Short mmCIF file of C-alpha atoms in Angstrom, two decimals:
data_model
loop_
_atom_site.label_atom_id
_atom_site.label_comp_id
_atom_site.label_asym_id
_atom_site.label_seq_id
_atom_site.Cartn_x
_atom_site.Cartn_y
_atom_site.Cartn_z
CA MET A 136 -45.91 1.32 -0.04
CA PRO A 137 -44.55 4.86 -0.50
CA GLN A 138 -46.75 7.40 -2.20
CA VAL A 139 -45.35 8.75 -5.46
CA SER A 140 -45.69 12.51 -5.78
CA THR A 141 -47.00 14.39 -8.80
CA ASP A 142 -45.14 17.52 -7.72
CA PRO A 143 -42.67 18.39 -10.54
CA LYS A 144 -40.03 19.26 -7.92
CA SER A 145 -40.40 15.97 -6.08
CA PRO A 146 -37.44 13.58 -6.42
CA VAL A 147 -39.86 10.67 -6.76
CA ARG A 148 -41.98 12.09 -9.57
CA PRO A 149 -42.32 9.22 -12.13
CA LEU A 150 -40.42 9.87 -15.36
CA THR A 151 -40.43 6.33 -16.75
CA THR A 152 -42.78 3.36 -16.69
CA SER A 153 -40.11 1.15 -15.07
CA GLY A 154 -40.16 3.15 -11.85
CA VAL A 155 -36.45 3.97 -12.11
CA THR A 156 -36.19 7.66 -12.90
CA LEU A 157 -33.25 9.91 -13.61
CA ARG A 158 -34.20 11.98 -10.60
CA LEU A 159 -34.11 8.93 -8.32
CA LEU A 160 -30.67 8.05 -9.66
CA GLU A 161 -29.46 11.61 -9.06
CA VAL A 162 -30.69 11.46 -5.46
CA PHE A 163 -29.04 8.06 -4.94
CA VAL A 164 -25.70 9.22 -6.37
CA THR A 165 -25.77 12.38 -4.24
CA VAL A 166 -26.49 10.43 -1.04
CA ALA A 167 -23.72 7.96 -1.86
CA GLU A 168 -21.21 10.74 -2.54
CA THR A 169 -22.08 12.95 0.44
CA GLY A 170 -22.47 10.01 2.80
CA SER A 171 -25.55 11.59 4.33
CA MET A 172 -29.22 12.00 3.47
CA SER A 173 -29.30 15.36 5.21
CA LEU A 174 -26.32 16.65 3.21
CA ALA A 175 -27.86 15.30 0.01
CA ALA A 176 -31.12 17.08 0.87
CA GLU A 177 -29.23 20.34 1.38
CA LYS A 178 -27.30 19.97 -1.87
CA LEU A 179 -30.38 19.11 -3.94
CA ASP A 180 -32.72 21.52 -2.13
CA PHE A 181 -35.12 18.81 -1.00
CA THR A 182 -36.35 17.86 2.45
CA GLN A 183 -34.68 14.94 4.20
CA PRO A 184 -37.94 12.88 4.24
CA ALA A 185 -38.18 13.37 0.46
CA ILE A 186 -34.64 12.06 0.05
CA SER A 187 -35.39 9.05 2.25
CA LEU A 188 -38.57 8.35 0.28
CA ALA A 189 -36.65 8.59 -3.00
CA ILE A 190 -34.09 6.00 -1.85
CA THR A 191 -36.85 3.64 -0.65
CA THR A 192 -38.69 4.08 -3.98
CA LEU A 193 -35.54 3.28 -5.96
CA GLU A 194 -34.81 0.21 -3.82
CA GLN A 195 -38.35 -1.08 -4.42
CA ALA A 196 -38.13 -0.38 -8.15
CA LEU A 197 -34.85 -2.33 -8.39
CA GLY A 198 -35.81 -4.99 -5.87
CA VAL A 199 -32.54 -4.63 -3.92
CA LYS A 200 -31.22 -2.98 -0.78
CA LEU A 201 -28.87 -0.13 -1.66
CA PHE A 202 -27.98 1.00 1.87
CA ASP A 203 -27.33 -0.82 5.13
CA ARG A 204 -29.45 1.15 7.59
CA SER A 205 -28.21 -0.80 10.62
CA VAL A 206 -25.13 1.44 10.75
CA ARG A 207 -24.89 5.21 11.15
CA PRO A 208 -24.58 6.84 8.77
CA PRO A 209 -26.14 4.27 6.39
CA ALA A 210 -23.50 2.61 4.21
CA LEU A 211 -23.73 1.29 0.68
CA THR A 212 -24.31 -2.43 0.42
CA LEU A 213 -22.22 -4.52 -1.98
CA THR A 214 -25.07 -4.27 -4.48
CA GLY A 215 -25.37 -0.56 -3.75
CA ASN A 216 -21.73 -0.03 -4.70
CA SER A 217 -22.30 -1.80 -8.00
CA VAL A 218 -25.45 0.21 -8.72
CA TYR A 219 -23.65 3.45 -7.77
CA ASP A 220 -21.00 3.02 -10.47
CA ARG A 221 -23.63 2.62 -13.18
CA ALA A 222 -25.99 5.26 -11.77
CA ARG A 223 -23.23 7.86 -11.61
CA GLU A 224 -22.30 7.16 -15.22
CA ILE A 225 -25.93 7.71 -16.28
CA VAL A 226 -26.19 10.95 -14.29
CA VAL A 227 -22.89 12.32 -15.63
CA LYS A 228 -23.72 11.41 -19.22
CA THR A 229 -27.10 13.10 -18.89
CA GLN A 230 -25.41 16.24 -17.57
CA GLU A 231 -23.00 16.12 -20.50
CA LEU A 232 -25.93 15.82 -22.89
CA GLY A 233 -27.58 18.92 -21.43
CA GLU A 234 -24.34 20.89 -21.46
CA ALA A 235 -23.53 19.83 -25.02
CA ALA A 236 -26.87 21.24 -26.11
CA ARG A 237 -26.42 24.35 -23.99
CA TYR A 238 -22.86 25.07 -25.15
CA GLY A 239 -23.59 24.15 -28.75
CA THR A 240 -26.31 26.72 -29.25
CA LYS A 241 -25.56 30.01 -30.95
CA ASP A 242 -28.16 31.72 -28.80
CA GLN A 243 -27.55 33.14 -25.35
CA LEU A 244 -26.79 30.49 -22.70
CA SER A 245 -29.44 29.96 -20.05
CA PHE A 246 -26.84 30.02 -17.26
CA LEU A 247 -23.10 29.91 -16.68
CA ARG A 248 -21.18 28.82 -13.57
CA ILE A 249 -17.64 30.11 -13.29
CA GLY A 250 -15.11 29.93 -10.47
CA ILE A 251 -12.78 32.92 -10.33
CA LEU A 252 -9.62 33.41 -8.28
CA ASN A 253 -10.21 36.09 -5.64
CA SER A 254 -7.37 38.37 -6.74
CA PHE A 255 -8.59 38.31 -10.34
CA ALA A 256 -12.25 38.74 -9.39
CA ALA A 257 -11.47 41.87 -7.35
CA THR A 258 -9.30 43.53 -9.99
CA ALA A 259 -9.98 42.52 -13.60
CA GLY A 260 -13.19 40.60 -12.88
CA PRO A 261 -15.80 43.37 -13.29
CA PHE A 262 -14.28 44.51 -16.61
CA MET A 263 -14.23 40.93 -17.91
CA ILE A 264 -17.82 40.22 -16.87
CA ASN A 265 -18.98 43.39 -18.59
CA LEU A 266 -17.41 42.16 -21.83
CA LEU A 267 -19.14 38.79 -21.47
CA ARG A 268 -22.49 39.90 -20.06
CA ASP A 269 -24.44 38.99 -23.20
CA ILE A 270 -23.32 35.35 -23.49
CA THR A 271 -25.63 34.20 -20.68
CA SER A 272 -28.78 35.38 -18.97
CA ASP A 273 -27.83 33.95 -15.56
CA TRP A 274 -24.36 34.21 -14.04
CA THR A 275 -23.22 32.20 -11.03
CA ILE A 276 -19.77 33.38 -9.95
CA VAL A 277 -17.96 31.73 -7.05
CA SER A 278 -14.48 32.31 -5.66
CA GLY A 279 -12.22 30.72 -3.11
CA PHE A 280 -9.78 27.84 -3.14
CA ARG A 281 -12.09 24.89 -3.74
CA ALA A 282 -14.20 26.59 -6.38
CA THR A 283 -11.12 27.35 -8.50
CA GLN A 284 -9.42 23.96 -8.40
CA PHE A 285 -9.27 21.67 -11.43
CA GLN A 286 -11.20 19.19 -9.31
CA ALA A 287 -14.17 21.57 -9.22
CA LEU A 288 -14.34 21.21 -13.01
CA ILE A 289 -14.01 17.44 -12.90
CA ASP A 290 -16.79 17.25 -10.31
CA ARG A 291 -18.94 19.60 -12.43
CA GLN A 292 -19.38 22.06 -9.59
CA VAL A 293 -18.55 24.80 -12.10
CA ASP A 294 -18.39 25.06 -15.89
CA PHE A 295 -15.18 27.10 -16.18
CA ILE A 296 -12.51 28.40 -13.81
CA ILE A 297 -9.92 31.17 -13.72
CA THR A 298 -7.25 29.65 -11.54
CA ALA A 299 -3.64 29.47 -10.43
CA ASP A 300 -3.98 25.79 -9.44
CA GLU A 301 -0.48 24.31 -9.16
CA ASN A 302 -1.69 20.70 -9.50
CA PRO A 303 -1.03 18.76 -12.73
CA VAL A 304 -3.62 19.59 -15.39
CA PRO A 305 -6.04 16.63 -15.72
CA SER A 306 -6.00 14.87 -19.07
CA ASN A 307 -9.60 15.88 -19.80
CA VAL A 308 -9.07 19.59 -19.08
CA ASP A 309 -7.94 22.29 -21.52
CA ILE A 310 -6.19 25.43 -20.29
CA TYR A 311 -5.89 28.91 -21.78
CA PRO A 312 -3.04 30.97 -20.21
CA ILE A 313 -4.00 34.55 -19.41
CA LEU A 314 -1.31 35.90 -17.05
CA THR A 315 2.19 35.28 -15.71
CA GLU A 316 3.19 37.38 -12.70
CA PRO A 317 6.18 37.34 -10.34
CA PHE A 318 6.21 36.81 -6.61
CA MET A 319 7.67 39.75 -4.68
CA LEU A 320 8.39 40.96 -1.16
CA ALA A 321 5.81 43.18 0.55
CA LEU A 322 7.39 45.34 3.26
CA PRO A 323 6.14 48.11 5.56
CA ARG A 324 7.05 51.54 4.21
CA SER A 325 8.40 52.24 7.69
CA TYR A 326 11.06 49.53 7.16
CA HIS A 327 13.89 51.26 5.32
CA ALA A 328 16.65 48.65 5.39
CA LYS A 329 17.77 47.21 2.07
CA VAL A 330 16.77 43.56 1.82
CA VAL A 331 19.53 41.39 0.38
CA ASN A 332 18.32 38.12 1.88
CA THR A 333 15.18 36.98 3.63
CA ALA A 334 17.07 35.57 6.61
CA THR A 335 18.13 39.08 7.67
CA LEU A 336 14.62 40.35 7.04
CA ALA A 337 13.16 37.58 9.21
CA SER A 338 15.40 38.62 12.09
CA ASP A 339 13.95 42.15 11.96
CA LEU A 340 10.27 41.51 11.24
CA ASP A 341 7.76 38.68 11.65
CA PHE A 342 6.65 36.79 8.57
CA ILE A 343 2.91 37.16 7.87
CA ARG A 344 1.28 34.01 6.51
CA TYR A 345 -2.08 33.97 4.76
CA GLY A 346 -4.47 31.65 2.98
CA ARG A 347 -4.40 28.26 4.68
CA GLU A 348 -5.51 26.72 1.39
CA ALA A 349 -4.39 29.34 -1.09
CA HIS A 350 -2.98 28.11 -4.40
CA MET A 351 0.27 29.94 -3.77
CA SER A 352 0.92 28.81 -0.19
CA GLN A 353 3.01 25.79 -1.15
CA ARG A 354 5.10 27.84 -3.57
CA ILE A 355 5.87 30.35 -0.82
CA ASP A 356 6.75 27.60 1.64
CA ASP A 357 9.05 26.01 -0.97
CA TYR A 358 10.82 29.36 -1.45
CA LEU A 359 11.31 29.83 2.27
CA GLN A 360 12.62 26.28 2.63
CA ALA A 361 15.09 26.82 -0.22
CA ALA A 362 16.26 29.93 1.62
CA SER A 363 16.78 27.76 4.74
CA MET A 364 14.01 29.64 6.53
CA GLN A 365 11.34 28.27 8.81
CA PRO A 366 9.49 31.32 10.10
CA LEU A 367 7.38 30.73 13.18
CA ARG A 368 3.61 30.54 12.59
CA ARG A 369 3.04 33.55 14.79
CA TYR A 370 0.63 35.30 12.47
CA GLN A 371 -1.62 33.55 9.96
CA PHE A 372 -4.62 35.08 8.22
CA ASP A 373 -7.25 33.51 5.99
CA THR A 374 -7.38 36.43 3.56
CA THR A 375 -4.73 38.33 1.66
CA ASP A 376 -6.40 41.64 2.54
CA ALA A 377 -5.96 41.00 6.27
CA ALA A 378 -2.34 39.97 5.79
CA MET A 379 -1.56 43.06 3.71
CA ARG A 380 -3.14 45.32 6.30
CA MET A 381 -0.87 43.79 8.94
CA VAL A 382 2.16 44.40 6.75
CA GLY A 383 1.04 47.98 6.19
CA SER A 384 0.73 48.48 9.94
CA GLY A 385 4.42 47.61 10.32
CA LEU A 386 3.78 44.28 12.02
CA GLY A 387 5.72 42.17 9.55
CA TRP A 388 6.44 41.21 5.93
CA THR A 389 5.08 38.73 3.43
CA ILE A 390 5.45 37.38 -0.10
CA THR A 391 2.80 38.38 -2.61
CA THR A 392 2.14 39.08 -6.30
CA PRO A 393 1.17 42.24 -8.21
CA LEU A 394 -2.44 41.06 -8.62
CA VAL A 395 -2.83 40.50 -4.88
CA PHE A 396 -1.17 43.86 -4.17
CA LEU A 397 -3.62 45.65 -6.49
CA LYS A 398 -6.54 43.83 -4.85
CA SER A 399 -5.66 45.22 -1.41
CA SER A 400 -7.11 48.71 -1.15
CA ASN A 401 -4.64 51.50 -0.33
CA ALA A 402 -1.77 49.00 -0.05
CA ALA A 403 0.58 51.32 -1.90
CA GLU A 404 0.20 53.98 0.79
CA THR A 405 1.65 51.80 3.55
CA ILE A 406 3.56 49.03 1.75
CA ARG A 407 6.56 48.96 -0.53
CA VAL A 408 7.47 46.04 -2.76
CA GLN A 409 10.70 44.68 -4.18
CA ALA A 410 11.92 41.63 -6.06
CA LEU A 411 12.52 38.43 -4.13
CA PRO A 412 16.17 37.88 -3.22
CA GLY A 413 17.62 34.91 -5.07
CA ALA A 414 16.03 33.04 -7.96
CA PRO A 415 12.86 34.65 -9.31
CA MET A 416 9.54 32.87 -8.83
CA SER A 417 6.26 33.38 -10.67
CA ARG A 418 2.75 31.99 -10.97
CA LYS A 419 0.46 31.50 -13.95
CA LEU A 420 -3.25 32.18 -14.20
CA VAL A 421 -5.28 30.19 -16.71
CA VAL A 422 -8.84 29.74 -17.85
CA ALA A 423 -9.65 26.03 -17.61
CA ALA A 424 -12.52 24.05 -19.12
CA ARG A 425 -13.45 20.41 -19.51
CA ARG A 426 -12.15 19.16 -22.85
CA ALA A 427 -14.67 19.28 -25.69
CA ASP A 428 -17.15 20.89 -23.31
CA GLY A 429 -17.70 24.51 -24.28
CA SER A 430 -14.30 25.22 -25.85
CA GLU A 431 -15.72 28.13 -27.86
CA ILE A 432 -17.00 29.77 -24.68
CA ALA A 433 -13.72 29.06 -22.86
CA GLY A 434 -11.92 30.91 -25.65
CA LYS A 435 -14.26 33.88 -25.25
CA ILE A 436 -13.69 33.93 -21.50
CA ALA A 437 -9.91 33.81 -21.98
CA ALA A 438 -10.02 36.63 -24.56
CA ALA A 439 -12.14 38.80 -22.26
CA ALA A 440 -9.91 38.00 -19.27
CA LYS A 441 -6.80 39.08 -21.16
CA ALA A 442 -8.51 42.25 -22.37
CA ALA A 443 -9.44 43.05 -18.76
CA LEU A 444 -5.90 42.41 -17.55
CA ARG A 445 -4.49 44.73 -20.22
CA GLU A 446 -7.05 47.43 -19.46
CA VAL A 447 -7.06 47.29 -15.65
CA VAL A 448 -4.10 45.39 -14.24
CA LEU A 449 -1.17 46.33 -16.46
CA PRO A 450 -1.74 50.11 -16.04
CA GLY A 451 -2.05 49.63 -12.27
CA VAL A 452 1.22 47.73 -12.14
CA ALA A 453 2.96 50.36 -14.28
CA THR A 454 1.78 53.12 -11.92
CA LEU A 455 2.27 51.47 -8.52
CA MET A 456 5.02 48.93 -9.24
CA PRO A 457 6.93 50.19 -12.30
CA GLU A 458 9.88 47.91 -11.57
CA PHE A 459 7.60 44.92 -12.21
CA ALA A 460 5.85 46.26 -15.32
CA LYS A 461 7.86 44.09 -17.73
CA LYS A 462 7.53 41.03 -15.52
CA VAL A 463 3.73 40.90 -15.57
CA ILE A 464 2.89 39.23 -18.88
CA VAL A 465 -0.43 38.77 -20.65
CA PRO A 466 0.23 36.22 -23.42
CA LYS A 467 -0.91 36.61 -27.00
CA LYS A 468 -1.11 32.86 -27.55
CA ALA A 469 -4.66 31.56 -27.17
CA ARG A 470 -4.04 28.16 -25.60
CA GLY A 471 -1.27 26.37 -23.70
#
């Protein structure tokens, strides 16, 4: 018989007289979703033996086997699958209860998790955070592709995101547009030829790819395909900064946006920009939040984001890329 801990951080600490606790259900759902007790332990900040003990305790409390341990990794049994559906619903609803209380208070929030697109975080981000610093006592800010997808909201990995996610907006997500910006060519200043089409440009310089999972990668590939171009994957970089440095060195050219250009330090000294040949293309940045889940805070984030864009980004575009000044738009409308 497993020993039940009295440690408040233990996943098997008894919270109900039935033996089935919310914490046990959370552990079970996490193991089921990660497919691994070790990954669940890492995610929940427990030891692997504690996770194993929690699963055994839950199985004994319910009187059923939740996992088939004869296979590796252990797989959910038929009963385990049925219990998972109900356990996940309980865990999610409990999280919603806590967040409803947290978002509904007029006092300062205890914590706030927000995913921010890299190019926004590095340009307008500090100004925006300064405007919002008093709404929470504990900020957790993450960036990168996965942390700024709509799916990160759905999975409750973050509370709000600032994103350029091109996927359809989920039905339970509200968006607040904050920026529309054009795509443009980024060329070495040493390349003086006038660019009338990208096919000619591609014959002179290599195309620099970046961001294997960036939100804009598919849009760029679609543009190149429409221009009947299939540049060789000779150079590919994970970050926009690395790609822009390669362009500045004269190695090649790429397609970017004003926000990404401003993010790259000293880009204007070695890179020149111009409009894309052919039909214009743009991307939109939005603040996104789960519907009816902190809409007042989402509105504050969107207002602060737009204020930061007007204060930091628009003047930078007007100075370094005056030909694009009227094409970078911060909307007045609150929600889209």
